[in-house]
Amino acid sequence: MKKIAIVGAGFSGAVIAHELAKAGYQLEVFDSRSHVAGNCHSQCDPETGVMVHTYGPHIFHTSNEKVWNYVRQFDEFMPYTNRVKAITKGRVFSLPVNLLTINQFFGKTFNPREAEAFLASIGDQSISDPKTFEEQALRFVGKDLYEAFFKGYTTKQWGMHPSELPASILKRLPVRFNYDDNYYASNFQGMPKNGYTFIVEKMLDHPGIQLHLGTTFERESAGDYDHVFYSGPIDTWFGYSQGRLGYRTLDFESETHDGDYQGNAVLNYCDEDVPWTRISEHKHFSPWESHEKTVIFKEYSRFCEENDIPYYPIRLVKDKSQLKQYIELALAERNITFVGRLGTYRYLDMHVTIAEALDVAEQFLARAGGSEPMPSFTVNPLG
């Protein structure tokens, strides 16, 4: 039986470990942190009893029924709809931009057809092929909505002007010509009753899995194993030989208050002169619970330095050039597969991470006993 190491006890590593352990493999899972679940880690706040998302809010949503059924093996998922509000210029609106947002902002009573025609009329039609975030916004929502909801927030989130960012970032933010204020358009959405850490702990609770927390896996140790699945930062694996890949990181300022602080789980602050990007009130992520006190996180975004936790890969031209060099190095490795958000330097939602991890496990098991080696990547990191 092959000796397998998995680096990282987030969703990527936990899913792969669980699937291979079920198939009879013995695995060792390593994580440099003192807990499992990576950035999805959740824990009960001892003072208030509120389930806190330690590294910022995570809402589970997917249209992949296989993934939805898979995660519900490990915990009950409670009904939850993510309804984000935004404060701009002293007023509160619903996000994503929808028919209510448009009518409130412009003081109108448009129906869907009228609102669509109105946005088309105020959009910059001279921009036929938007290349940047700013051009994309000006083309499709016009100057006023762009400056109110996107310009300041994006500048704070990414640390650069929207004219420096690719248009693809804005494509994740839809405009709706109805009153649907559900932030996601996925078929399934919910929150695990006992938190994400509970799910990952159950995934790793198998006699075939040996867990090493607070333990950094060194590259030199890879030779002790028949195969390594690595979900850490790809540039770390190669000792930053091609330079550090760019990430944004987050700082959280936690406060405890009595009662209800803001009446909603997430409030975006779109004005650039407000230093934080958003405030999350964690008890609203568990609306089936009741708490007298409340915990909020003010969230600040900045460039990721050497000892920070990486959150969002920046993936601008310089970063992609470095990534190509790391991919070439990775392809020359043997018996190691790079997986997950950090291992492939891509922004991944939880459901995508889980789907890809299931596919990795299936591919490994399909190759078991054969001569075809497991590839360095099962997805194209530049895709």
PDB file of C-alpha atoms in Angstrom, residues 62-310:
ATOM      1  CA  THR A  62     -23.377  25.650  -5.269  1.00  0.00           C
ATOM      2  CA  SER A  63     -25.312  24.475  -8.298  1.00  0.00           C
ATOM      3  CA  ASN A  64     -23.358  21.214  -8.278  1.00  0.00           C
ATOM      4  CA  GLU A  65     -25.753  18.663  -6.807  1.00  0.00           C
ATOM      5  CA  LYS A  66     -22.954  16.122  -6.300  1.00  0.00           C
ATOM      6  CA  VAL A  67     -21.037  18.581  -4.103  1.00  0.00           C
ATOM      7  CA  TRP A  68     -24.206  19.623  -2.260  1.00  0.00           C
ATOM      8  CA  ASN A  69     -25.028  16.015  -1.401  1.00  0.00           C
ATOM      9  CA  TYR A  70     -21.420  15.317  -0.488  1.00  0.00           C
ATOM     10  CA  VAL A  71     -21.027  18.033   2.165  1.00  0.00           C
ATOM     11  CA  ARG A  72     -24.363  17.181   3.736  1.00  0.00           C
ATOM     12  CA  GLN A  73     -22.957  13.785   4.738  1.00  0.00           C
ATOM     13  CA  PHE A  74     -20.911  15.562   7.407  1.00  0.00           C
ATOM     14  CA  ASP A  75     -23.359  18.067   8.894  1.00  0.00           C
ATOM     15  CA  GLU A  76     -26.891  19.343   8.593  1.00  0.00           C
ATOM     16  CA  PHE A  77     -27.077  22.409   6.366  1.00  0.00           C
ATOM     17  CA  MET A  78     -29.507  25.009   7.604  1.00  0.00           C
ATOM     18  CA  PRO A  79     -31.430  27.324   5.247  1.00  0.00           C
ATOM     19  CA  TYR A  80     -29.546  30.553   4.678  1.00  0.00           C
ATOM     20  CA  THR A  81     -29.726  33.242   1.992  1.00  0.00           C
ATOM     21  CA  ASN A  82     -26.905  35.746   1.708  1.00  0.00           C
ATOM     22  CA  ARG A  83     -28.403  39.220   1.410  1.00  0.00           C
ATOM     23  CA  VAL A  84     -25.671  41.849   1.322  1.00  0.00           C
ATOM     24  CA  LYS A  85     -26.320  45.545   1.987  1.00  0.00           C
ATOM     25  CA  ALA A  86     -24.070  48.421   1.001  1.00  0.00           C
ATOM     26  CA  ILE A  87     -23.562  51.883   2.441  1.00  0.00           C
ATOM     27  CA  THR A  88     -22.558  54.598   0.001  1.00  0.00           C
ATOM     28  CA  LYS A  89     -22.696  58.343   0.495  1.00  0.00           C
ATOM     29  CA  GLY A  90     -24.781  58.006   3.662  1.00  0.00           C
ATOM     30  CA  ARG A  91     -27.458  55.712   2.212  1.00  0.00           C
ATOM     31  CA  VAL A  92     -28.116  51.961   2.427  1.00  0.00           C
ATOM     32  CA  PHE A  93     -28.826  49.822  -0.633  1.00  0.00           C
ATOM     33  CA  SER A  94     -29.117  46.142  -1.565  1.00  0.00           C
ATOM     34  CA  LEU A  95     -26.400  44.286  -3.444  1.00  0.00           C
ATOM     35  CA  PRO A  96     -25.928  43.005  -6.032  1.00  0.00           C
ATOM     36  CA  VAL A  97     -27.309  45.950  -7.970  1.00  0.00           C
ATOM     37  CA  ASN A  98     -30.941  45.029  -8.643  1.00  0.00           C
ATOM     38  CA  LEU A  99     -34.195  46.734  -9.545  1.00  0.00           C
ATOM     39  CA  LEU A 100     -34.693  48.049  -6.000  1.00  0.00           C
ATOM     40  CA  THR A 101     -31.133  49.410  -5.925  1.00  0.00           C
ATOM     41  CA  ILE A 102     -31.614  51.197  -9.257  1.00  0.00           C
ATOM     42  CA  ASN A 103     -34.996  52.667  -8.308  1.00  0.00           C
ATOM     43  CA  GLN A 104     -33.836  53.804  -4.874  1.00  0.00           C
ATOM     44  CA  PHE A 105     -30.589  55.262  -6.161  1.00  0.00           C
ATOM     45  CA  PHE A 106     -32.146  57.261  -8.979  1.00  0.00           C
ATOM     46  CA  GLY A 107     -35.509  57.958  -7.278  1.00  0.00           C
ATOM     47  CA  LYS A 108     -37.444  56.100  -9.977  1.00  0.00           C
ATOM     48  CA  THR A 109     -40.166  53.454 -10.247  1.00  0.00           C
ATOM     49  CA  PHE A 110     -38.803  51.587 -13.265  1.00  0.00           C
ATOM     50  CA  ASN A 111     -40.144  48.214 -14.280  1.00  0.00           C
ATOM     51  CA  PRO A 112     -37.544  45.660 -15.451  1.00  0.00           C
ATOM     52  CA  ARG A 113     -37.726  46.701 -19.095  1.00  0.00           C
ATOM     53  CA  GLU A 114     -37.452  50.388 -18.281  1.00  0.00           C
ATOM     54  CA  ALA A 115     -34.525  49.843 -15.896  1.00  0.00           C
ATOM     55  CA  GLU A 116     -32.604  47.869 -18.498  1.00  0.00           C
ATOM     56  CA  ALA A 117     -33.168  50.567 -21.106  1.00  0.00           C
ATOM     57  CA  PHE A 118     -32.167  53.253 -18.607  1.00  0.00           C
ATOM     58  CA  LEU A 119     -28.867  51.555 -17.714  1.00  0.00           C
ATOM     59  CA  ALA A 120     -28.129  51.112 -21.413  1.00  0.00           C
ATOM     60  CA  SER A 121     -28.711  54.824 -21.907  1.00  0.00           C
ATOM     61  CA  ILE A 122     -26.322  55.893 -19.130  1.00  0.00           C
ATOM     62  CA  GLY A 123     -23.644  53.318 -19.941  1.00  0.00           C
ATOM     63  CA  ASP A 124     -20.629  54.500 -21.915  1.00  0.00           C
ATOM     64  CA  GLN A 125     -21.417  53.085 -25.350  1.00  0.00           C
ATOM     65  CA  SER A 126     -18.079  54.284 -26.705  1.00  0.00           C
ATOM     66  CA  ILE A 127     -16.410  51.409 -24.798  1.00  0.00           C
ATOM     67  CA  SER A 128     -17.088  48.514 -27.166  1.00  0.00           C
ATOM     68  CA  ASP A 129     -14.557  46.028 -25.768  1.00  0.00           C
ATOM     69  CA  PRO A 130     -13.937  46.655 -22.039  1.00  0.00           C
ATOM     70  CA  LYS A 131     -10.436  45.670 -20.992  1.00  0.00           C
ATOM     71  CA  THR A 132     -10.381  46.959 -17.410  1.00  0.00           C
ATOM     72  CA  PHE A 133     -12.664  46.767 -14.396  1.00  0.00           C
ATOM     73  CA  GLU A 134     -13.401  50.478 -14.747  1.00  0.00           C
ATOM     74  CA  GLU A 135     -14.274  50.215 -18.438  1.00  0.00           C
ATOM     75  CA  GLN A 136     -16.518  47.235 -17.751  1.00  0.00           C
ATOM     76  CA  ALA A 137     -18.416  49.144 -15.064  1.00  0.00           C
ATOM     77  CA  LEU A 138     -18.719  52.364 -17.068  1.00  0.00           C
ATOM     78  CA  ARG A 139     -19.941  50.405 -20.083  1.00  0.00           C
ATOM     79  CA  PHE A 140     -22.656  48.442 -18.301  1.00  0.00           C
ATOM     80  CA  VAL A 141     -23.808  50.477 -15.268  1.00  0.00           C
ATOM     81  CA  GLY A 142     -22.637  54.012 -16.014  1.00  0.00           C
ATOM     82  CA  LYS A 143     -20.590  56.558 -14.075  1.00  0.00           C
ATOM     83  CA  ASP A 144     -22.949  57.129 -11.114  1.00  0.00           C
ATOM     84  CA  LEU A 145     -23.456  53.494 -10.089  1.00  0.00           C
ATOM     85  CA  TYR A 146     -19.792  52.734 -10.747  1.00  0.00           C
ATOM     86  CA  GLU A 147     -18.597  55.514  -8.461  1.00  0.00           C
ATOM     87  CA  ALA A 148     -21.183  54.732  -5.777  1.00  0.00           C
ATOM     88  CA  PHE A 149     -20.793  50.956  -5.467  1.00  0.00           C
ATOM     89  CA  PHE A 150     -17.651  49.781  -7.229  1.00  0.00           C
ATOM     90  CA  LYS A 151     -14.884  52.364  -7.443  1.00  0.00           C
ATOM     91  CA  GLY A 152     -14.106  52.956  -3.756  1.00  0.00           C
ATOM     92  CA  TYR A 153     -14.785  49.405  -2.585  1.00  0.00           C
ATOM     93  CA  THR A 154     -12.644  47.901  -5.321  1.00  0.00           C
ATOM     94  CA  THR A 155      -9.792  50.316  -4.683  1.00  0.00           C
ATOM     95  CA  LYS A 156      -9.775  49.320  -1.008  1.00  0.00           C
ATOM     96  CA  GLN A 157     -10.169  45.605  -1.708  1.00  0.00           C
ATOM     97  CA  TRP A 158      -7.412  45.342  -4.311  1.00  0.00           C
ATOM     98  CA  GLY A 159      -5.165  48.241  -3.325  1.00  0.00           C
ATOM     99  CA  MET A 160      -5.197  49.678  -6.824  1.00  0.00           C
ATOM    100  CA  HIS A 161      -7.416  51.782  -9.050  1.00  0.00           C
ATOM    101  CA  PRO A 162     -10.081  49.838 -11.006  1.00  0.00           C
ATOM    102  CA  SER A 163      -8.442  51.042 -14.219  1.00  0.00           C
ATOM    103  CA  GLU A 164      -5.501  48.744 -13.355  1.00  0.00           C
ATOM    104  CA  LEU A 165      -7.640  45.631 -12.835  1.00  0.00           C
ATOM    105  CA  PRO A 166      -8.924  43.268 -15.524  1.00  0.00           C
ATOM    106  CA  ALA A 167     -12.557  43.434 -16.602  1.00  0.00           C
ATOM    107  CA  SER A 168     -13.018  39.771 -15.606  1.00  0.00           C
ATOM    108  CA  ILE A 169     -13.214  40.697 -11.902  1.00  0.00           C
ATOM    109  CA  LEU A 170     -16.435  42.666 -12.418  1.00  0.00           C
ATOM    110  CA  LYS A 171     -18.074  39.834 -14.347  1.00  0.00           C
ATOM    111  CA  ARG A 172     -18.591  38.113 -10.986  1.00  0.00           C
ATOM    112  CA  LEU A 173     -20.888  40.973  -9.878  1.00  0.00           C
ATOM    113  CA  PRO A 174     -24.222  40.691 -11.721  1.00  0.00           C
ATOM    114  CA  VAL A 175     -26.827  43.391 -12.317  1.00  0.00           C
ATOM    115  CA  ARG A 176     -30.411  42.167 -11.940  1.00  0.00           C
ATOM    116  CA  PHE A 177     -33.510  43.720 -13.402  1.00  0.00           C
ATOM    117  CA  ASN A 178     -35.802  42.259 -10.751  1.00  0.00           C
ATOM    118  CA  TYR A 179     -36.085  42.569  -6.964  1.00  0.00           C
ATOM    119  CA  ASP A 180     -34.032  39.454  -6.194  1.00  0.00           C
ATOM    120  CA  ASP A 181     -31.467  40.446  -3.555  1.00  0.00           C
ATOM    121  CA  ASN A 182     -30.015  36.955  -3.051  1.00  0.00           C
ATOM    122  CA  TYR A 183     -26.298  37.588  -3.514  1.00  0.00           C
ATOM    123  CA  TYR A 184     -25.823  34.209  -5.192  1.00  0.00           C
ATOM    124  CA  ALA A 185     -27.616  32.652  -8.145  1.00  0.00           C
ATOM    125  CA  SER A 186     -26.751  29.084  -7.098  1.00  0.00           C
ATOM    126  CA  ASN A 187     -29.346  26.302  -6.863  1.00  0.00           C
ATOM    127  CA  PHE A 188     -28.296  25.357  -3.331  1.00  0.00           C
ATOM    128  CA  GLN A 189     -27.300  27.578  -0.436  1.00  0.00           C
ATOM    129  CA  GLY A 190     -26.977  27.040   3.292  1.00  0.00           C
ATOM    130  CA  MET A 191     -24.874  27.060   6.428  1.00  0.00           C
ATOM    131  CA  PRO A 192     -23.525  24.027   8.304  1.00  0.00           C
ATOM    132  CA  LYS A 193     -25.308  23.836  11.634  1.00  0.00           C
ATOM    133  CA  ASN A 194     -22.125  23.104  13.563  1.00  0.00           C
ATOM    134  CA  GLY A 195     -19.681  25.121  11.459  1.00  0.00           C
ATOM    135  CA  TYR A 196     -17.105  24.321   8.785  1.00  0.00           C
ATOM    136  CA  THR A 197     -14.464  23.064  11.203  1.00  0.00           C
ATOM    137  CA  PHE A 198     -16.915  20.409  12.398  1.00  0.00           C
ATOM    138  CA  ILE A 199     -17.264  19.181   8.787  1.00  0.00           C
ATOM    139  CA  VAL A 200     -13.518  18.972   8.199  1.00  0.00           C
ATOM    140  CA  GLU A 201     -12.957  17.235  11.530  1.00  0.00           C
ATOM    141  CA  LYS A 202     -15.488  14.590  10.525  1.00  0.00           C
ATOM    142  CA  MET A 203     -13.805  14.167   7.130  1.00  0.00           C
ATOM    143  CA  LEU A 204     -10.481  13.551   8.846  1.00  0.00           C
ATOM    144  CA  ASP A 205     -11.904  11.301  11.567  1.00  0.00           C
ATOM    145  CA  HIS A 206     -10.835   8.002  10.030  1.00  0.00           C
ATOM    146  CA  PRO A 207      -8.445   5.309  11.316  1.00  0.00           C
ATOM    147  CA  GLY A 208      -6.489   5.548   8.066  1.00  0.00           C
ATOM    148  CA  ILE A 209      -5.688   9.231   8.610  1.00  0.00           C
ATOM    149  CA  GLN A 210      -2.943  10.520  10.907  1.00  0.00           C
ATOM    150  CA  LEU A 211      -3.216  14.271  11.483  1.00  0.00           C
ATOM    151  CA  HIS A 212      -0.213  16.480  12.294  1.00  0.00           C
ATOM    152  CA  LEU A 213      -1.252  20.011  13.320  1.00  0.00           C
ATOM    153  CA  GLY A 214       1.211  22.808  13.962  1.00  0.00           C
ATOM    154  CA  THR A 215       3.607  20.976  11.646  1.00  0.00           C
ATOM    155  CA  THR A 216       5.249  22.412   8.550  1.00  0.00           C
ATOM    156  CA  PHE A 217       5.844  19.843   5.820  1.00  0.00           C
ATOM    157  CA  GLU A 218       9.299  20.317   4.344  1.00  0.00           C
ATOM    158  CA  ARG A 219       9.941  19.670   0.676  1.00  0.00           C
ATOM    159  CA  GLU A 220      12.846  17.401   1.587  1.00  0.00           C
ATOM    160  CA  SER A 221      10.342  15.031   3.218  1.00  0.00           C
ATOM    161  CA  ALA A 222       8.525  14.347  -0.054  1.00  0.00           C
ATOM    162  CA  GLY A 223      10.913  11.501  -0.849  1.00  0.00           C
ATOM    163  CA  ASP A 224       9.622   9.595   2.172  1.00  0.00           C
ATOM    164  CA  TYR A 225       6.228   9.188   0.492  1.00  0.00           C
ATOM    165  CA  ASP A 226       4.977   7.496  -2.648  1.00  0.00           C
ATOM    166  CA  HIS A 227       2.822  10.532  -3.428  1.00  0.00           C
ATOM    167  CA  VAL A 228       2.228  14.008  -2.003  1.00  0.00           C
ATOM    168  CA  PHE A 229      -0.869  16.147  -2.482  1.00  0.00           C
ATOM    169  CA  TYR A 230       0.158  19.733  -1.805  1.00  0.00           C
ATOM    170  CA  SER A 231      -2.401  22.467  -1.114  1.00  0.00           C
ATOM    171  CA  GLY A 232       0.028  25.059   0.240  1.00  0.00           C
ATOM    172  CA  PRO A 233       1.314  28.052  -1.766  1.00  0.00           C
ATOM    173  CA  ILE A 234       3.068  26.840  -4.897  1.00  0.00           C
ATOM    174  CA  ASP A 235       5.791  29.493  -4.589  1.00  0.00           C
ATOM    175  CA  THR A 236       6.532  28.346  -1.026  1.00  0.00           C
ATOM    176  CA  TRP A 237       7.161  24.785  -2.241  1.00  0.00           C
ATOM    177  CA  PHE A 238       9.930  26.054  -4.508  1.00  0.00           C
ATOM    178  CA  GLY A 239      11.438  28.392  -1.916  1.00  0.00           C
ATOM    179  CA  TYR A 240      10.218  31.501  -3.771  1.00  0.00           C
ATOM    180  CA  SER A 241      12.905  30.850  -6.386  1.00  0.00           C
ATOM    181  CA  GLN A 242      10.931  32.829  -8.984  1.00  0.00           C
ATOM    182  CA  GLY A 243       9.795  35.495  -6.520  1.00  0.00           C
ATOM    183  CA  ARG A 244       6.724  35.749  -4.336  1.00  0.00           C
ATOM    184  CA  LEU A 245       3.326  35.545  -5.989  1.00  0.00           C
ATOM    185  CA  GLY A 246       1.066  38.454  -5.118  1.00  0.00           C
ATOM    186  CA  TYR A 247      -1.854  38.027  -2.739  1.00  0.00           C
ATOM    187  CA  ARG A 248      -4.202  40.285  -0.851  1.00  0.00           C
ATOM    188  CA  THR A 249      -4.588  39.522   2.838  1.00  0.00           C
ATOM    189  CA  LEU A 250      -7.186  40.613   5.391  1.00  0.00           C
ATOM    190  CA  ASP A 251      -7.018  42.107   8.863  1.00  0.00           C
ATOM    191  CA  PHE A 252     -10.015  41.850  11.194  1.00  0.00           C
ATOM    192  CA  GLU A 253     -10.922  44.176  14.031  1.00  0.00           C
ATOM    193  CA  SER A 254     -13.266  42.289  16.345  1.00  0.00           C
ATOM    194  CA  GLU A 255     -15.826  43.961  18.605  1.00  0.00           C
ATOM    195  CA  THR A 256     -18.461  42.602  20.978  1.00  0.00           C
ATOM    196  CA  HIS A 257     -21.731  44.465  21.511  1.00  0.00           C
ATOM    197  CA  ASP A 258     -25.095  43.958  23.185  1.00  0.00           C
ATOM    198  CA  GLY A 259     -28.114  43.114  21.066  1.00  0.00           C
ATOM    199  CA  ASP A 260     -28.014  43.558  17.298  1.00  0.00           C
ATOM    200  CA  TYR A 261     -25.263  45.748  15.823  1.00  0.00           C
ATOM    201  CA  GLN A 262     -26.254  46.226  12.179  1.00  0.00           C
ATOM    202  CA  GLY A 263     -29.288  44.020  11.484  1.00  0.00           C
ATOM    203  CA  ASN A 264     -27.616  42.032   8.715  1.00  0.00           C
ATOM    204  CA  ALA A 265     -24.773  39.572   8.256  1.00  0.00           C
ATOM    205  CA  VAL A 266     -22.712  41.663   5.832  1.00  0.00           C
ATOM    206  CA  LEU A 267     -22.619  45.404   5.202  1.00  0.00           C
ATOM    207  CA  ASN A 268     -20.262  46.702   2.517  1.00  0.00           C
ATOM    208  CA  TYR A 269     -18.773  50.171   2.955  1.00  0.00           C
ATOM    209  CA  CYS A 270     -18.263  51.532  -0.542  1.00  0.00           C
ATOM    210  CA  ASP A 271     -16.859  54.992   0.234  1.00  0.00           C
ATOM    211  CA  GLU A 272     -13.091  55.149  -0.112  1.00  0.00           C
ATOM    212  CA  ASP A 273     -12.688  57.376   2.964  1.00  0.00           C
ATOM    213  CA  VAL A 274     -14.024  54.575   5.211  1.00  0.00           C
ATOM    214  CA  PRO A 275     -10.939  52.431   5.922  1.00  0.00           C
ATOM    215  CA  TRP A 276     -12.669  49.056   6.197  1.00  0.00           C
ATOM    216  CA  THR A 277     -14.303  47.264   3.262  1.00  0.00           C
ATOM    217  CA  ARG A 278     -17.152  45.623   5.146  1.00  0.00           C
ATOM    218  CA  ILE A 279     -18.499  44.661   8.558  1.00  0.00           C
ATOM    219  CA  SER A 280     -19.665  41.107   9.221  1.00  0.00           C
ATOM    220  CA  GLU A 281     -21.985  40.371  12.137  1.00  0.00           C
ATOM    221  CA  HIS A 282     -21.509  36.686  12.747  1.00  0.00           C
ATOM    222  CA  LYS A 283     -24.649  35.724  14.612  1.00  0.00           C
ATOM    223  CA  HIS A 284     -26.661  36.543  11.495  1.00  0.00           C
ATOM    224  CA  PHE A 285     -24.874  33.670   9.711  1.00  0.00           C
ATOM    225  CA  SER A 286     -26.726  31.362  12.148  1.00  0.00           C
ATOM    226  CA  PRO A 287     -30.267  32.816  12.170  1.00  0.00           C
ATOM    227  CA  TRP A 288     -31.637  29.642  13.793  1.00  0.00           C
ATOM    228  CA  GLU A 289     -29.728  30.553  16.978  1.00  0.00           C
ATOM    229  CA  SER A 290     -30.505  33.276  19.526  1.00  0.00           C
ATOM    230  CA  HIS A 291     -27.822  35.354  21.278  1.00  0.00           C
ATOM    231  CA  GLU A 292     -28.077  38.353  23.585  1.00  0.00           C
ATOM    232  CA  LYS A 293     -24.648  39.638  22.564  1.00  0.00           C
ATOM    233  CA  THR A 294     -23.102  39.961  19.133  1.00  0.00           C
ATOM    234  CA  VAL A 295     -19.657  39.783  17.510  1.00  0.00           C
ATOM    235  CA  ILE A 296     -18.669  41.950  14.553  1.00  0.00           C
ATOM    236  CA  PHE A 297     -15.561  41.955  12.362  1.00  0.00           C
ATOM    237  CA  LYS A 298     -14.414  45.101  10.614  1.00  0.00           C
ATOM    238  CA  GLU A 299     -12.473  43.903   7.585  1.00  0.00           C
ATOM    239  CA  TYR A 300      -9.427  45.620   6.114  1.00  0.00           C
ATOM    240  CA  SER A 301      -7.655  44.536   2.929  1.00  0.00           C
ATOM    241  CA  ARG A 302      -3.950  45.026   2.191  1.00  0.00           C
ATOM    242  CA  PHE A 303      -1.065  43.493   0.269  1.00  0.00           C
ATOM    243  CA  CYS A 304       0.098  40.171   1.698  1.00  0.00           C
ATOM    244  CA  GLU A 305       3.532  40.343   3.295  1.00  0.00           C
ATOM    245  CA  GLU A 306       5.903  37.499   4.147  1.00  0.00           C
ATOM    246  CA  ASN A 307       4.284  36.307   7.382  1.00  0.00           C
ATOM    247  CA  ASP A 308       0.661  37.066   6.477  1.00  0.00           C
ATOM    248  CA  ILE A 309      -2.110  34.643   5.553  1.00  0.00           C
ATOM    249  CA  PRO A 310      -2.743  34.745   1.777  1.00  0.00           C
TER     250      PRO A 310
END
